[in-house]
Coordinates of C-alpha atoms in Angstrom, one line a residue:
Chain A
D1 CA -55.6 -19.1 -50.0
G2 CA -53.0 -21.2 -51.4
G3 CA -51.9 -20.8 -55.1
I4 CA -48.9 -20.3 -57.4
T5 CA -48.1 -17.0 -58.4
Q6 CA -45.9 -16.5 -61.9
S7 CA -44.3 -13.1 -62.5
P8 CA -44.5 -11.0 -64.8
K9 CA -47.7 -11.9 -67.0
Y10 CA -45.9 -10.5 -70.1
L11 CA -41.8 -10.3 -70.5
F12 CA -40.4 -9.0 -73.6
R13 CA -37.0 -9.9 -74.3
K14 CA -34.0 -8.5 -76.2
E15 CA -31.5 -10.1 -78.8
G16 CA -28.6 -11.5 -76.4
Q17 CA -30.3 -10.7 -72.9
N18 CA -30.9 -13.2 -70.4
V19 CA -34.4 -13.0 -68.3
T20 CA -35.8 -14.7 -65.0
L21 CA -39.5 -15.7 -64.6
S22 CA -40.6 -16.1 -61.5
C23 CA -42.7 -18.9 -59.6
E24 CA -43.8 -18.7 -55.9
Q25 CA -46.1 -21.5 -54.4
N26 CA -47.6 -21.2 -50.9
L27 CA -48.9 -25.1 -51.4
N28 CA -45.9 -26.2 -49.4
H29 CA -45.5 -28.8 -52.0
D30 CA -42.1 -30.3 -52.7
A31 CA -41.9 -31.0 -56.4
M32 CA -42.1 -28.2 -58.8
Y33 CA -42.1 -28.1 -62.8
W34 CA -41.5 -25.5 -66.1
Y35 CA -43.4 -25.9 -69.3
R36 CA -43.0 -24.1 -72.2
Q37 CA -46.6 -23.7 -74.2
D38 CA -46.5 -23.0 -77.8
P39 CA -49.6 -22.8 -80.0
G40 CA -51.1 -26.4 -81.1
Q41 CA -48.1 -28.5 -79.4
G42 CA -49.4 -28.9 -76.1
L43 CA -47.1 -28.3 -72.7
R44 CA -43.1 -29.7 -73.0
L45 CA -41.7 -29.9 -69.9
I46 CA -38.4 -27.7 -69.6
Y47 CA -37.1 -28.5 -66.2
Y48 CA -38.5 -30.4 -62.7
S49 CA -37.7 -30.3 -58.9
Q50 CA -38.9 -32.6 -56.9
I51 CA -36.9 -31.4 -53.6
V52 CA -34.9 -28.6 -52.5
N53 CA -31.7 -27.9 -54.1
D54 CA -32.2 -30.9 -56.5
F55 CA -33.6 -30.4 -60.2
Q56 CA -33.9 -32.5 -63.4
K57 CA -33.5 -31.6 -66.5
G58 CA -36.9 -32.3 -68.8
D59 CA -37.5 -32.6 -72.3
I60 CA -36.6 -29.5 -73.9
A61 CA -33.9 -28.0 -71.4
E62 CA -31.1 -26.5 -73.4
G63 CA -31.1 -22.4 -73.3
Y64 CA -33.0 -22.3 -70.1
S65 CA -31.5 -22.7 -65.9
V66 CA -33.0 -22.9 -62.9
S67 CA -32.5 -23.0 -59.5
R68 CA -33.8 -24.3 -56.4
E69 CA -32.8 -22.9 -53.3
K70 CA -36.4 -22.4 -50.9
K71 CA -39.0 -24.6 -51.3
E72 CA -41.4 -22.1 -52.6
S73 CA -39.8 -20.6 -55.4
F74 CA -38.4 -22.4 -58.8
P75 CA -37.0 -19.4 -61.0
L76 CA -36.5 -19.9 -64.6
T77 CA -33.8 -18.3 -66.5
V78 CA -34.5 -18.2 -70.3
T79 CA -30.4 -17.3 -71.8
S80 CA -29.5 -15.7 -74.8
A81 CA -28.8 -19.5 -75.8
Q82 CA -32.5 -20.1 -76.3
K83 CA -33.0 -18.9 -79.7
N84 CA -36.7 -19.1 -80.1
P85 CA -38.1 -17.9 -76.4
T86 CA -41.1 -16.8 -77.7
A87 CA -44.0 -19.0 -75.9
F88 CA -46.2 -19.3 -72.7
Y89 CA -44.1 -20.3 -69.6
L90 CA -46.6 -22.6 -67.1
C91 CA -45.0 -23.1 -63.6
A92 CA -46.7 -26.1 -61.9
S93 CA -46.3 -28.0 -58.5
S94 CA -47.4 -31.1 -56.9
I95 CA -47.2 -33.3 -54.2
S96 CA -44.5 -35.7 -54.0
G97 CA -43.5 -39.2 -52.8
Q98 CA -43.5 -42.7 -54.4
G99 CA -46.0 -44.1 -56.5
Y100 CA -48.5 -42.7 -59.0
Q101 CA -47.8 -39.4 -60.0
K102 CA -50.0 -36.2 -58.2
P103 CA -52.5 -33.5 -59.6
Q104 CA -50.3 -30.7 -60.9
H105 CA -51.1 -26.9 -60.0
F106 CA -50.6 -24.5 -62.3
G107 CA -50.0 -21.0 -62.3
D108 CA -51.5 -18.1 -64.8
G109 CA -48.3 -18.2 -66.7
T110 CA -45.7 -15.6 -68.2
R111 CA -46.3 -14.4 -72.0
L112 CA -42.3 -13.9 -73.1
S113 CA -42.1 -12.4 -76.8
I114 CA -39.0 -11.1 -78.5
L115 CA -38.5 -7.5 -79.1
Chain B
S1 CA -42.5 -37.2 -78.9
Q2 CA -45.6 -36.4 -76.9
Q3 CA -47.0 -39.4 -75.3
G4 CA -50.6 -38.6 -75.2
E5 CA -52.4 -37.5 -78.5
E6 CA -56.1 -35.9 -78.3
D7 CA -58.6 -36.3 -80.9
P8 CA -60.7 -34.2 -81.8
Q9 CA -58.2 -31.5 -82.4
A10 CA -61.5 -29.2 -81.9
L11 CA -65.1 -29.7 -81.1
S12 CA -68.1 -27.4 -81.3
I13 CA -71.4 -28.2 -79.8
Q14 CA -74.5 -26.8 -78.7
E15 CA -75.3 -26.4 -74.9
G16 CA -76.9 -28.9 -73.5
E17 CA -75.3 -31.7 -75.9
N18 CA -72.4 -34.2 -74.4
A19 CA -68.7 -33.3 -75.3
T20 CA -66.6 -36.6 -75.9
M21 CA -62.8 -36.2 -76.2
N22 CA -60.4 -39.1 -76.7
C23 CA -56.8 -39.7 -75.9
S24 CA -54.5 -42.5 -77.1
Y25 CA -50.9 -43.2 -75.7
K26 CA -47.9 -45.2 -76.3
T27 CA -46.5 -47.0 -73.6
S28 CA -47.5 -48.4 -70.7
I29 CA -48.5 -45.6 -67.8
N30 CA -49.1 -45.4 -64.2
N31 CA -52.2 -43.2 -64.4
L32 CA -53.5 -40.8 -67.0
Q33 CA -55.1 -37.2 -65.6
W34 CA -57.2 -34.8 -67.9
Y35 CA -57.0 -30.9 -66.9
R36 CA -58.5 -28.5 -68.3
Q37 CA -57.2 -24.9 -70.1
N38 CA -59.2 -21.5 -70.4
S39 CA -57.5 -19.0 -72.9
G40 CA -54.5 -17.7 -71.7
R41 CA -54.8 -19.2 -67.8
G42 CA -52.8 -22.1 -66.4
L43 CA -53.8 -25.7 -66.2
V44 CA -56.7 -27.1 -63.8
H45 CA -56.6 -30.3 -62.9
L46 CA -60.0 -32.2 -63.3
I47 CA -59.8 -36.0 -62.5
L48 CA -56.9 -38.7 -62.2
I49 CA -57.9 -42.3 -63.2
R50 CA -54.9 -45.0 -62.2
S51 CA -53.9 -47.7 -64.6
N52 CA -55.7 -50.7 -62.4
E53 CA -59.4 -48.6 -62.6
R54 CA -61.5 -48.4 -65.4
E55 CA -64.2 -45.5 -65.2
K56 CA -64.2 -42.5 -63.0
H57 CA -66.6 -39.9 -62.2
S58 CA -66.6 -36.4 -61.0
G59 CA -69.8 -34.2 -61.3
R60 CA -70.5 -34.0 -64.7
L61 CA -67.1 -35.4 -65.9
R62 CA -66.6 -39.2 -66.8
V63 CA -63.3 -40.7 -67.6
T64 CA -62.7 -44.1 -68.8
L65 CA -59.4 -45.9 -69.4
D66 CA -58.7 -49.1 -71.9
T67 CA -55.0 -50.1 -71.0
S68 CA -55.4 -52.8 -73.8
K69 CA -55.9 -50.1 -76.5
K70 CA -53.9 -47.5 -74.7
S71 CA -56.4 -45.1 -74.7
S72 CA -59.0 -43.1 -72.5
S73 CA -62.3 -41.0 -73.2
L74 CA -63.5 -37.4 -71.1
L75 CA -67.2 -37.4 -71.2
I76 CA -68.6 -33.9 -70.4
T77 CA -72.7 -34.3 -70.1
A78 CA -74.9 -31.5 -70.3
S79 CA -72.2 -29.0 -71.4
R80 CA -72.4 -25.5 -70.4
A81 CA -70.8 -21.9 -72.1
A82 CA -68.5 -22.5 -69.1
D83 CA -66.7 -25.3 -70.6
T84 CA -65.6 -23.9 -73.3
A85 CA -62.0 -24.2 -72.7
S86 CA -58.8 -26.6 -74.0
Y87 CA -58.6 -30.2 -72.5
F88 CA -55.6 -32.3 -72.1
C89 CA -54.8 -35.6 -71.3
A90 CA -51.4 -36.4 -69.3
T91 CA -49.8 -39.5 -68.9
G92 CA -47.3 -40.5 -66.1
N93 CA -45.1 -43.8 -66.1
S94 CA -43.9 -46.1 -63.7
G95 CA -40.8 -45.0 -61.8
G96 CA -41.6 -43.2 -59.0
Y97 CA -40.8 -39.9 -60.6
Q98 CA -43.9 -36.9 -61.1
K99 CA -43.1 -36.0 -64.3
V100 CA -46.2 -36.3 -66.4
T101 CA -46.4 -35.7 -70.3
F102 CA -49.0 -33.8 -71.6
G103 CA -51.1 -34.5 -74.8
T104 CA -51.5 -31.5 -77.6
G105 CA -55.3 -31.1 -76.4
T106 CA -58.7 -30.5 -77.7
K107 CA -60.4 -26.8 -78.1
L108 CA -63.6 -27.2 -77.1
Q109 CA -66.3 -24.6 -77.9
V110 CA -69.9 -24.9 -76.2
I111 CA -72.1 -22.5 -78.2
P112 CA -75.1 -21.2 -76.1

């Protein structure tokens, strides 16, 4: 079955450490997204990519970095510059193209905490 | 700031009752989507309604869109305990980009 796999499910970060969250999809989707979810605040867009080797900053990109070297993969690095990284991180994908926005398919998230 | 704001923030109903959630947004949209999130899980897409549509149905779900009031509602009829989840609206603007903006969600509890 096609879907999105996020790993790990739980991740702990030490001060000054960079950590990378994995996101892999086998849906053959061009567009991929990273969101951060804090309690009571809904989802906020960190980065998105509409095609391989291209990505754009979302609303809260500071302290995060991404790469899109393969269509299937869109890893997110939470750098030490992100001072409040504790949150639930969600990866999503969708088909791309012009016109109206398409439904997004989500992974089951990675919960990041500070040690 | 968030484009969509859901109302109410939390809703508790008995099994079999109908549940209505509302979403208001601030600027013109291309389309509006509703998603469900079970606790600790990713979001699941429920329904998409375009700006030129007024109502859409999918099973027990009914979505309306009033672009003059910049608002949408999601009605779940004959609710079940399995409908317990958070529900989010997401709005997409014109411009050809795929990004959407999510609201803060309504937490629905259906009591068996």
